Short mmCIF file of C-alpha atoms in Angstrom, two decimals:
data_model
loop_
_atom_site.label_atom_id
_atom_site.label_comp_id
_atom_site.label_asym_id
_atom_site.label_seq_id
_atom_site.Cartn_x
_atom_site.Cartn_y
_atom_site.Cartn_z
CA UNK A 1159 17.09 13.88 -43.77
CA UNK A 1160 16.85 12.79 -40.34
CA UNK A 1161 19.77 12.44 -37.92
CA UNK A 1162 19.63 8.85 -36.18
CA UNK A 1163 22.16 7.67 -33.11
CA UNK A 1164 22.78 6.29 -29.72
CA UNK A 1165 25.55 7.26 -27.68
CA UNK A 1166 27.10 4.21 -28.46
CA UNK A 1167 26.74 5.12 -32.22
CA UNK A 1168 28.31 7.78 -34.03
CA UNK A 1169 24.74 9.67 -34.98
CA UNK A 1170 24.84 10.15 -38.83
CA UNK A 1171 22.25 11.64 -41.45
CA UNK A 1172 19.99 9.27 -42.69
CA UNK A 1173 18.09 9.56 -45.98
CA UNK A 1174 14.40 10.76 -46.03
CA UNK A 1175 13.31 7.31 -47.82
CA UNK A 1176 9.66 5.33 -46.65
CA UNK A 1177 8.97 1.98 -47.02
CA UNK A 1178 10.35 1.92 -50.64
CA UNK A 1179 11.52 5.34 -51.81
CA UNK A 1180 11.76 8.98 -51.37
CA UNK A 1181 8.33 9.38 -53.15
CA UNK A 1182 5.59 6.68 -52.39
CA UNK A 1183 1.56 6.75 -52.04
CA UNK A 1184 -0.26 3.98 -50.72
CA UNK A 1185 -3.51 4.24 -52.68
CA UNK A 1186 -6.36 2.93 -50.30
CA UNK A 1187 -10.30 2.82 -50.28
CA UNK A 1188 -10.87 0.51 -53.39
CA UNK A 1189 -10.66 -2.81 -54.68
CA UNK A 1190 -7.64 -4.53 -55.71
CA UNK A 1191 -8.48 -4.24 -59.40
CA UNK A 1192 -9.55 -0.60 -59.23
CA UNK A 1193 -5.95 0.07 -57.73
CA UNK A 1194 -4.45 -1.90 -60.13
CA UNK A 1195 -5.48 -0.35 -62.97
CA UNK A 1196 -5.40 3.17 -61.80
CA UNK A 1197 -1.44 2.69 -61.23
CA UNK A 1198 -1.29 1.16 -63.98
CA UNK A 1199 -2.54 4.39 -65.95
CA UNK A 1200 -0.66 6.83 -64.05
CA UNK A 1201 2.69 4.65 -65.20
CA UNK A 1202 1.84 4.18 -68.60
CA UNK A 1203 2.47 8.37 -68.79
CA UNK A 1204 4.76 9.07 -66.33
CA UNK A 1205 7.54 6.60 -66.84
CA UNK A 1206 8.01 8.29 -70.06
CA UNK A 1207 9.78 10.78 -67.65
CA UNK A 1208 10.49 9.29 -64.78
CA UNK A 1209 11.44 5.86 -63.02
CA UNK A 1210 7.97 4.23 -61.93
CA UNK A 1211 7.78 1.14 -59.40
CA UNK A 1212 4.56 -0.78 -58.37
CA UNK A 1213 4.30 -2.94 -54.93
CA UNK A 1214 1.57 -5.16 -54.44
CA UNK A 1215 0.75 -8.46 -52.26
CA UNK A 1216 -0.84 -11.68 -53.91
CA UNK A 1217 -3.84 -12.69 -53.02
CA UNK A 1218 -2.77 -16.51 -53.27
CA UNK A 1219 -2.06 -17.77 -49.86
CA UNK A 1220 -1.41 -21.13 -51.19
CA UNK A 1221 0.90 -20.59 -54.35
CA UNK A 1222 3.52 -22.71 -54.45
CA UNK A 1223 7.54 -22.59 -55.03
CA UNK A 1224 8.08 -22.03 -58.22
CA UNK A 1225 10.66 -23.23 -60.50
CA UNK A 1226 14.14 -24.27 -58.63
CA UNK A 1227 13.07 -22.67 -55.43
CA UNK A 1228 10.85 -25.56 -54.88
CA UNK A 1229 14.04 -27.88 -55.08
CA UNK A 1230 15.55 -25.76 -52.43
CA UNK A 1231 17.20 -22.78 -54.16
CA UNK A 1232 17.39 -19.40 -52.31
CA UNK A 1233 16.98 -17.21 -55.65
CA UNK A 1234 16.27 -17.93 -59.23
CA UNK A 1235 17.00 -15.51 -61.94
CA UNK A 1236 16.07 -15.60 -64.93
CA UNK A 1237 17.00 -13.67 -68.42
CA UNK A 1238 13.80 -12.91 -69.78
CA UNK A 1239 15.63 -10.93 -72.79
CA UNK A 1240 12.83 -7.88 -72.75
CA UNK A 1241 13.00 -8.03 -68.70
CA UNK A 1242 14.69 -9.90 -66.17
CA UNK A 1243 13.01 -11.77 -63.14
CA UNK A 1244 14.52 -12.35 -59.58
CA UNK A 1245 12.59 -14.76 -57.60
CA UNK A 1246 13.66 -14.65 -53.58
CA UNK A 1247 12.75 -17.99 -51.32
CA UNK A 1248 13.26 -15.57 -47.88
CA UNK A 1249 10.81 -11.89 -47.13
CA UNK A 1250 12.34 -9.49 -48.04
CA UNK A 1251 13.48 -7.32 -45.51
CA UNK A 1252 12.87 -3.62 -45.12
CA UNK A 1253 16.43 -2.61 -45.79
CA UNK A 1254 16.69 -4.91 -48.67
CA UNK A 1255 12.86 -3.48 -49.77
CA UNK A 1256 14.75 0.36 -50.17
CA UNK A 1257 17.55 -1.11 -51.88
CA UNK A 1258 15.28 -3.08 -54.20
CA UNK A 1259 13.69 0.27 -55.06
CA UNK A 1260 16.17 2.67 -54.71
CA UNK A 1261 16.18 3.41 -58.53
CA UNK A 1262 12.02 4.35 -58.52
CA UNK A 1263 11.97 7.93 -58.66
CA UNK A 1264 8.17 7.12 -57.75
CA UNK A 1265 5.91 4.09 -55.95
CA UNK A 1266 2.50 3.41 -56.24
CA UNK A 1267 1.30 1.30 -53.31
CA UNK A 1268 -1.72 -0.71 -53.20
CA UNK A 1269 -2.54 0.00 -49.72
CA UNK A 1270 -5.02 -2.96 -49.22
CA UNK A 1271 -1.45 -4.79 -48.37
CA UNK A 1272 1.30 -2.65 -48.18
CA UNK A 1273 1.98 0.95 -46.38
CA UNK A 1274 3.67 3.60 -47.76
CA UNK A 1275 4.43 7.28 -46.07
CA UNK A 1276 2.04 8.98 -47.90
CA UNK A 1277 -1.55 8.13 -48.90
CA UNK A 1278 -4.20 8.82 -51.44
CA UNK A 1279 -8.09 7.85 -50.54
CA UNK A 1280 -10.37 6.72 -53.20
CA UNK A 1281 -13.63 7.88 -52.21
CA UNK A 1282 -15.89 4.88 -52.84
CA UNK A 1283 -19.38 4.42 -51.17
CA UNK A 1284 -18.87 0.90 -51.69
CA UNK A 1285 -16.08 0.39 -49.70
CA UNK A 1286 -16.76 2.45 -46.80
CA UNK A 1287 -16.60 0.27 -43.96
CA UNK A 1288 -12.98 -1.45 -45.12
CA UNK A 1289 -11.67 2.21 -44.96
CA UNK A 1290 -13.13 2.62 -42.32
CA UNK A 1291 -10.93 -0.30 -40.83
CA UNK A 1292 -7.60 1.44 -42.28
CA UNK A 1293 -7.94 4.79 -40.71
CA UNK A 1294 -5.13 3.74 -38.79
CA UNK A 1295 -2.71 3.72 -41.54
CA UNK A 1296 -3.88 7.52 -42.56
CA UNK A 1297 -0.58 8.96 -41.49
CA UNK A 1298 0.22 12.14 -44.62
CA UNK A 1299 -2.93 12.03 -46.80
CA UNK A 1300 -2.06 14.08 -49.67
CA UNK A 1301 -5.34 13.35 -52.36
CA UNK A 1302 -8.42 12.17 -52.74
CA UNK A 1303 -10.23 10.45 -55.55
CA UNK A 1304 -13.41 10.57 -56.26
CA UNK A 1305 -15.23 7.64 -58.14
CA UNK A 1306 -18.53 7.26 -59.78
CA UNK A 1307 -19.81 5.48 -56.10
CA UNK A 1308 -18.17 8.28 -54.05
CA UNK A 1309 -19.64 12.01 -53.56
CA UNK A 1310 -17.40 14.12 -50.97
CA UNK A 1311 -15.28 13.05 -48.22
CA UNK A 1312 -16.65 10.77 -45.85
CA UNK A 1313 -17.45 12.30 -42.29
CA UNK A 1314 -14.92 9.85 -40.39
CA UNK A 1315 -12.06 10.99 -42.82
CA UNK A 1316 -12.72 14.62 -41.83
CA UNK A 1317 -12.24 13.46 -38.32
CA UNK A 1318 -8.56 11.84 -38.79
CA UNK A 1319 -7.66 13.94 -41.36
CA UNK A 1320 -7.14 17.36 -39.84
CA UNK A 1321 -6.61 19.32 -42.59
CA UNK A 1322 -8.75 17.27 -45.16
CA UNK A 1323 -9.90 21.18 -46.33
CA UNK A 1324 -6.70 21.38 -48.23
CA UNK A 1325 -6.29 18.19 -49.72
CA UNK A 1326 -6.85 17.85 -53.44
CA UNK A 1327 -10.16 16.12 -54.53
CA UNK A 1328 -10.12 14.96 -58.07
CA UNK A 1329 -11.75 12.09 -59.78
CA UNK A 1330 -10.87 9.17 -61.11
CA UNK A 1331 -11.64 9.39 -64.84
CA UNK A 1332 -9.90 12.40 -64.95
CA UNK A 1333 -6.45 10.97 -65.33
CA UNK A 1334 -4.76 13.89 -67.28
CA UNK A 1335 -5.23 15.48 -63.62
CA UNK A 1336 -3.73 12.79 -61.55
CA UNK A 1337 -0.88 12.78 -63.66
CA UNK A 1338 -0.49 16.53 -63.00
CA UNK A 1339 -1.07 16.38 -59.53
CA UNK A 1340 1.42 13.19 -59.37
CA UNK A 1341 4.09 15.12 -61.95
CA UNK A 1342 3.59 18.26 -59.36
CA UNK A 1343 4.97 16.75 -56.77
CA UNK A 1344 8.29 15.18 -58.20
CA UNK A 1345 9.17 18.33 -58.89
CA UNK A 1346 8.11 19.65 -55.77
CA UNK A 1347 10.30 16.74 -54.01
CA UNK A 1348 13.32 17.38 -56.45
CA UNK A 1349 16.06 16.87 -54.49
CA UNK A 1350 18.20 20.00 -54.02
CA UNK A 1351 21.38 20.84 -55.80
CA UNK A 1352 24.49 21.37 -53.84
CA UNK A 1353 27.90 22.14 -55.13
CA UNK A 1354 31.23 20.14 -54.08
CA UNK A 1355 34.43 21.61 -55.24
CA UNK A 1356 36.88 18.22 -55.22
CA UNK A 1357 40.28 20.17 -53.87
CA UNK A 1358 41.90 17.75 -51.33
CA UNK A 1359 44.32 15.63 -54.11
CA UNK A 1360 47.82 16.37 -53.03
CA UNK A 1361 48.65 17.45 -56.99
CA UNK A 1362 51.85 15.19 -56.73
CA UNK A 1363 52.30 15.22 -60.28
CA UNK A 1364 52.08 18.87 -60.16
CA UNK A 1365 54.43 19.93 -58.12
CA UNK A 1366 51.80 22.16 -56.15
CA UNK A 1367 48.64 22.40 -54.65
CA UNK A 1368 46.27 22.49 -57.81
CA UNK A 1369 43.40 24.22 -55.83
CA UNK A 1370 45.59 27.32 -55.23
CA UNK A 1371 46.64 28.11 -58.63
CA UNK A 1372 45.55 31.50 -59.98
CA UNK A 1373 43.77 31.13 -63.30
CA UNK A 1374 41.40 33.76 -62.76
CA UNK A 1375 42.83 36.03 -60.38
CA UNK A 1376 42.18 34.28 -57.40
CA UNK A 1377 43.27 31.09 -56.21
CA UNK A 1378 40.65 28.03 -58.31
CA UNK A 1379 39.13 26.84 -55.68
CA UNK A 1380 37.42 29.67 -54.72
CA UNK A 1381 37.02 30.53 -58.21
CA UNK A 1382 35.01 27.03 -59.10
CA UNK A 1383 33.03 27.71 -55.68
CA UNK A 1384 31.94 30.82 -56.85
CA UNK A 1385 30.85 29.78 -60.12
CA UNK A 1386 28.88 27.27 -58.41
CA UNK A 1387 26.64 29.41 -56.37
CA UNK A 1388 24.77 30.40 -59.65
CA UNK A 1389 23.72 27.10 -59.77
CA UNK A 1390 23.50 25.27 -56.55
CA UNK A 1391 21.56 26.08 -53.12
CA UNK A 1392 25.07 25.26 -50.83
CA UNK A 1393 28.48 24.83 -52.14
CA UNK A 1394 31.50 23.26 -50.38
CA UNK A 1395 34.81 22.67 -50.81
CA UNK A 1396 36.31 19.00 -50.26
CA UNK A 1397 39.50 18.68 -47.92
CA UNK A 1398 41.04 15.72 -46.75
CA UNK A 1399 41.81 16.17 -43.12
CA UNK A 1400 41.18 18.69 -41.11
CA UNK A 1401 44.51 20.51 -41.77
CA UNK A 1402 43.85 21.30 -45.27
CA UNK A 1403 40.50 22.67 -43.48
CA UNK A 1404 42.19 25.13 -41.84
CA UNK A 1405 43.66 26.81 -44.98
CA UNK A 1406 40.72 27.22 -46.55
CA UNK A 1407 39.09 31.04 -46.17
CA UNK A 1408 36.62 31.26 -43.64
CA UNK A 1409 33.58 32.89 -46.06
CA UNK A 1410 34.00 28.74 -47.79
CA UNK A 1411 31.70 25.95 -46.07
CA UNK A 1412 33.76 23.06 -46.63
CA UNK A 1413 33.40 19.25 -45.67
CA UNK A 1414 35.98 17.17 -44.79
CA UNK A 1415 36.51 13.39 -46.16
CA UNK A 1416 35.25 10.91 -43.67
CA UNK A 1417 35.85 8.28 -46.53
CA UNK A 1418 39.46 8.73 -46.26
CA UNK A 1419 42.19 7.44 -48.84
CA UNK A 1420 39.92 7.13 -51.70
CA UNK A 1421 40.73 10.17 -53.77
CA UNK A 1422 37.85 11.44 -55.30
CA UNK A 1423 35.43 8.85 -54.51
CA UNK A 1424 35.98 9.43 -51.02
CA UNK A 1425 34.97 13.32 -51.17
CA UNK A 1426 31.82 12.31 -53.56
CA UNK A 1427 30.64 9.73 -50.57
CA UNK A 1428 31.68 12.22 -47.94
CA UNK A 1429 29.56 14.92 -49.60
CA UNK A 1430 26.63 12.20 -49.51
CA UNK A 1431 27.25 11.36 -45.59
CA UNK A 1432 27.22 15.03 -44.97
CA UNK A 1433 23.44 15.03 -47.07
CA UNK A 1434 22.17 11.96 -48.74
CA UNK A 1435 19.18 14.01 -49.79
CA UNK A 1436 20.55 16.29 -51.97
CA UNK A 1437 21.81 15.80 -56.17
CA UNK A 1438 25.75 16.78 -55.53
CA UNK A 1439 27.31 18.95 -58.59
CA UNK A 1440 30.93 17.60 -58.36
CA UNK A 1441 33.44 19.93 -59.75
CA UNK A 1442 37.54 19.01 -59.94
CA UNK A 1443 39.74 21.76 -59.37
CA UNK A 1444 41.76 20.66 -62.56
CA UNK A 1445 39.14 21.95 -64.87
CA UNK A 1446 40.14 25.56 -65.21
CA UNK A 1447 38.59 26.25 -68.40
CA UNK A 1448 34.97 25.12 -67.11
CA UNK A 1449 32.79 28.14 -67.57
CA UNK A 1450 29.10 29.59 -67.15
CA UNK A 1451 28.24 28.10 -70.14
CA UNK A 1452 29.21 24.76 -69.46
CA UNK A 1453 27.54 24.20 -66.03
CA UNK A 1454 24.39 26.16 -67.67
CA UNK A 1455 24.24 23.40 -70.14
CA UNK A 1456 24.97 20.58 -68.03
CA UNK A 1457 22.09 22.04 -65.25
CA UNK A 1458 19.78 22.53 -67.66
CA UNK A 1459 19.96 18.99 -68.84
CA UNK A 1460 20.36 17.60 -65.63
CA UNK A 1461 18.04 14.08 -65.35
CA UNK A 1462 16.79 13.39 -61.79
CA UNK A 1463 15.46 10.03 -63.42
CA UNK A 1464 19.30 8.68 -63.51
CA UNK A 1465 21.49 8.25 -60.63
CA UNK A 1466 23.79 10.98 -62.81
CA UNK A 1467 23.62 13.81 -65.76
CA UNK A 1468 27.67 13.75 -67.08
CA UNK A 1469 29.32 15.10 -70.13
CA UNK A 1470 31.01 12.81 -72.53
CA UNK A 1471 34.76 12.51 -72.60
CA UNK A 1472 35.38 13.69 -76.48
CA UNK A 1473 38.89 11.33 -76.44
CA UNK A 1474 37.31 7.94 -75.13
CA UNK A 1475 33.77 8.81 -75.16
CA UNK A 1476 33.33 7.56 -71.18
CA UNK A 1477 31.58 10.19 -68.58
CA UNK A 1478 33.62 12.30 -67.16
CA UNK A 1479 32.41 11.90 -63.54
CA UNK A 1480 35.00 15.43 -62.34
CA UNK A 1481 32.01 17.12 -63.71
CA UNK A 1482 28.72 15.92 -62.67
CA UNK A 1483 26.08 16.11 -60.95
CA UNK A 1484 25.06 12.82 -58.77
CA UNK A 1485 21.27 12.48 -57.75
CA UNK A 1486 20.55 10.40 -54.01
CA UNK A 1487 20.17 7.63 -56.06
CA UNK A 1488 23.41 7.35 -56.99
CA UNK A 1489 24.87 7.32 -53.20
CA UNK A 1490 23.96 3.48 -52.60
CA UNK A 1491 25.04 2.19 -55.91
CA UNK A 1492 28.69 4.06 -55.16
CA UNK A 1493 28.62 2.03 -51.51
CA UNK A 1494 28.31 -0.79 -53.49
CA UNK A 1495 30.96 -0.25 -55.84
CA UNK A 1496 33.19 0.15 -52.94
CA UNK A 1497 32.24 -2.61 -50.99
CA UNK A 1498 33.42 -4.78 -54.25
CA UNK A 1499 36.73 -2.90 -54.19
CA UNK A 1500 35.75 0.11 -56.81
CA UNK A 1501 36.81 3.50 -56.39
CA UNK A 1502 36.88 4.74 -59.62
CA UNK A 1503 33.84 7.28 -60.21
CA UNK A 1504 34.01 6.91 -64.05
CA UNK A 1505 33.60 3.46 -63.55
CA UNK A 1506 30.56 3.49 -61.64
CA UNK A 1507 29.23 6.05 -64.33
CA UNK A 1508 30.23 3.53 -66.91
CA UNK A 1509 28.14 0.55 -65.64
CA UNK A 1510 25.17 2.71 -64.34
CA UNK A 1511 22.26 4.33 -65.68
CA UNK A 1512 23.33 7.72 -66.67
CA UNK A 1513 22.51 11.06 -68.82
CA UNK A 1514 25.12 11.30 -71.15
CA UNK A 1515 25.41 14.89 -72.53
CA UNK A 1516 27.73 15.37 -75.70
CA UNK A 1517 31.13 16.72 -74.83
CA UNK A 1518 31.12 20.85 -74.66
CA UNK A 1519 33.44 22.26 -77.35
CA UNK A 1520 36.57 23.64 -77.23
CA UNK A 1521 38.29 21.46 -74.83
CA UNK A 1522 36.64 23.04 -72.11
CA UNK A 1523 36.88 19.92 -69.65
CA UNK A 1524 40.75 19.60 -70.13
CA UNK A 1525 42.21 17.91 -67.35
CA UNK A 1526 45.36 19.33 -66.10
CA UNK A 1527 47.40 17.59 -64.04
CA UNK A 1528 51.08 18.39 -64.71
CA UNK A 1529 53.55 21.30 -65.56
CA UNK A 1530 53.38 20.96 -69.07
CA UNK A 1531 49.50 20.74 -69.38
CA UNK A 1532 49.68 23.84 -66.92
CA UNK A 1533 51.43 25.98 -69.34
CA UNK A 1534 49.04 25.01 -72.40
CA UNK A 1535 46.13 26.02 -70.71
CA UNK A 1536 47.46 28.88 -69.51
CA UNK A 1537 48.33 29.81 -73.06
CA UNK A 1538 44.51 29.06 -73.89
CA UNK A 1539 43.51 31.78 -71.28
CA UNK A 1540 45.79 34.14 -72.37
CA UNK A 1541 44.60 34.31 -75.50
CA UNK A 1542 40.76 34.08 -74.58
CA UNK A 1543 41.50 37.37 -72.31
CA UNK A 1544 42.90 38.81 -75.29
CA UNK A 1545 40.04 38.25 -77.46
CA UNK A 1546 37.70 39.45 -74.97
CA UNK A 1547 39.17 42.35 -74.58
CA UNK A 1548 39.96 43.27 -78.22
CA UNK A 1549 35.71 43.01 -78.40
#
């Protein structure tokens, strides 16, 4: 996360993506083909796991328009039932490139036409003098490959790669490595887990602030925050404005809404603002009866490969986004839910690619929101203390 501005600007974090994603290798040093079908081998396993993008350049300087471009359309798409093709008349930009890829939890790169913030160098005797040619482009070199033409590191890579003593060498035919050296970093790069605690609502239908109501001896939003820090590296509590800020206890980060008027959308995208790097466990303050258990379960299953890991609602069977945890990914596709007038979070959950965990038992995620449901669930603690106690 980098922090960009201009002092006409207001200077805001920006997310740690490259040319395509968070996680990209420009492979470089071999032929097309060789390229080709080494990403094509590392895909084949990982995307079992994880989402896998490939960018490449054609060869074909003289390829024509194809289909109703040619008649002057700016896109074509076309339902190809087992995939779907987009065909684009204009580049594509770089900010459109990140959006295009902003699901790939991992890009492969062949770097004999594109760039990519990290690299990997296939050692190839053949080929020496092109690499030679693209030492330029050797910003973060982070493997090297060894093929049946290639021996050790070439001298002039030991010159612009500094600390080419600790880079990996492996070789190609040993893919079962390269998938654990490629698997090794994802989860070296997993994003971090922070904690929001969603307390600025002004509980109209309550009657009272819901964030200060003592279910556990103290007042819940403290309560939920300190649950969360068994789980998550930072946790914060939501406010609205800066004068709900002030009543919150000075031991509590907190982060106040900077996408104001939009509920709980508006804290989830605030939270995101505040780090777009980090997965954000969103928990309401009207879910007293959430417990270790639950957020054990739901952290344990969580699914960097979707933009969210969720519980199902046991009533309507829809996520229940008050209880969540939202990867990076998911902080562009909730812009653009917004910018077409959305700001429901279930919704986005509903028409995204999510981890859908079965609903915990019990009624755990009841939702309480007025008098009535206040004095049921306090009746469901009551007698939960009393059968702890009587063990």
């Amino acid at each position: 996360m980098t922090l960009h501005g201009h002092k006409k600007h207001a200077a805001i974090a920006q997310p740690a993506l490259g040319n395509f994603a968070r996680n990209e290798w420009a492979f470089m040093g071999s032929t097309c083909n060789v390229i080709k079908s080494l990403a094509e081998g590392l895909t084949e396993s990982l995307s079992a796991k994880f989402m896998v993008a490939y960018a490449d350049t054609t060869h074909d300087d003289d390829a024509k328009l194809p289909g109703r471009l040619a008649a002057g359309a700016c896109l074509e798409f076309t339902d190809q039932i087992n995939f779907s093709q987009l065909i684009y008349k204009q580049p594509i930009t770089p900010f459109m490139q990140r959006q295009l890829f902003s699901d790939a939890d991992i890009v492969f790169v062949n770097g004999n036409h594109q760039q990519a913030k990290a690299q990997v160098v296939i050692i190839d005797d053949n080929k020496v003098e092109s690499l030679r040619k693209r030492v330029g482009q050797l910003t973060k070199v982070e493997l090297f490959i060894l093929t049946d033409n290639g021996t050790e590191v070439f001298d002039f890579l030991k010159e612009v790669v500094p600390s080419w003593q600790e880079v990996p060498v492996l070789k190609i035919t040993d893919l079962p490595a390269l998938i654990t050296f490629f698997a090794g970093k994802l989860q070296t790069n997993k994003p971090k887990l922070k904690g929001l605690i969603l307390a600025g609502g002004k509980s109209e239908r309550m009657g009272q602030d819901k964030g200060r109501i003592d279910w556990h001896d103290k007042p819940q939003r403290y309560y939920a925050a300190d649950l969360l820090k068994n789980y998550c590296d930072e946790v914060y509590i939501s406010c609205r404005d800066e004068e709900q800020k002030e009543t919150i206890q000075f031991e509590y980060s907190t982060i106040t809404d900077t996408f104001t008027g939009l509920g709980p959308y508006g804290g989830i995208l605030s939270a995101f603002r505040h780090d777009p790097d980090a997965a954000w466990l969103v928990l309401a303050c009207d879910l007293p009866l959430v417990d270790n258990d639950v957020l054990q379960s739901l952290t344990a299953n969580r699914n960097t490969a979707r933009i969210a890991t969720a519980f199902k609602n046991a009533e309507n069977d829809f996520p229940e986004p008050l209880i969540t945890i939202y990867e990076p990914k998911a902080y562009p596709v909730l812009l653009q839910f917004l910018a077409r007038g959305y700001t429901c979070p279930r919704k986005v959950l509903i028409n995204t690619d999510v981890e859908l965990l079965p609903s915990p038992a019990n009624n755990v995620l009841a939702n309480v929101n007025t008098p009535e449901e206040m004095e049921q669930i306090q009746s469901i603690i009551r007698n939960s203390n009393v059968l702890q106690n009587a063990k």
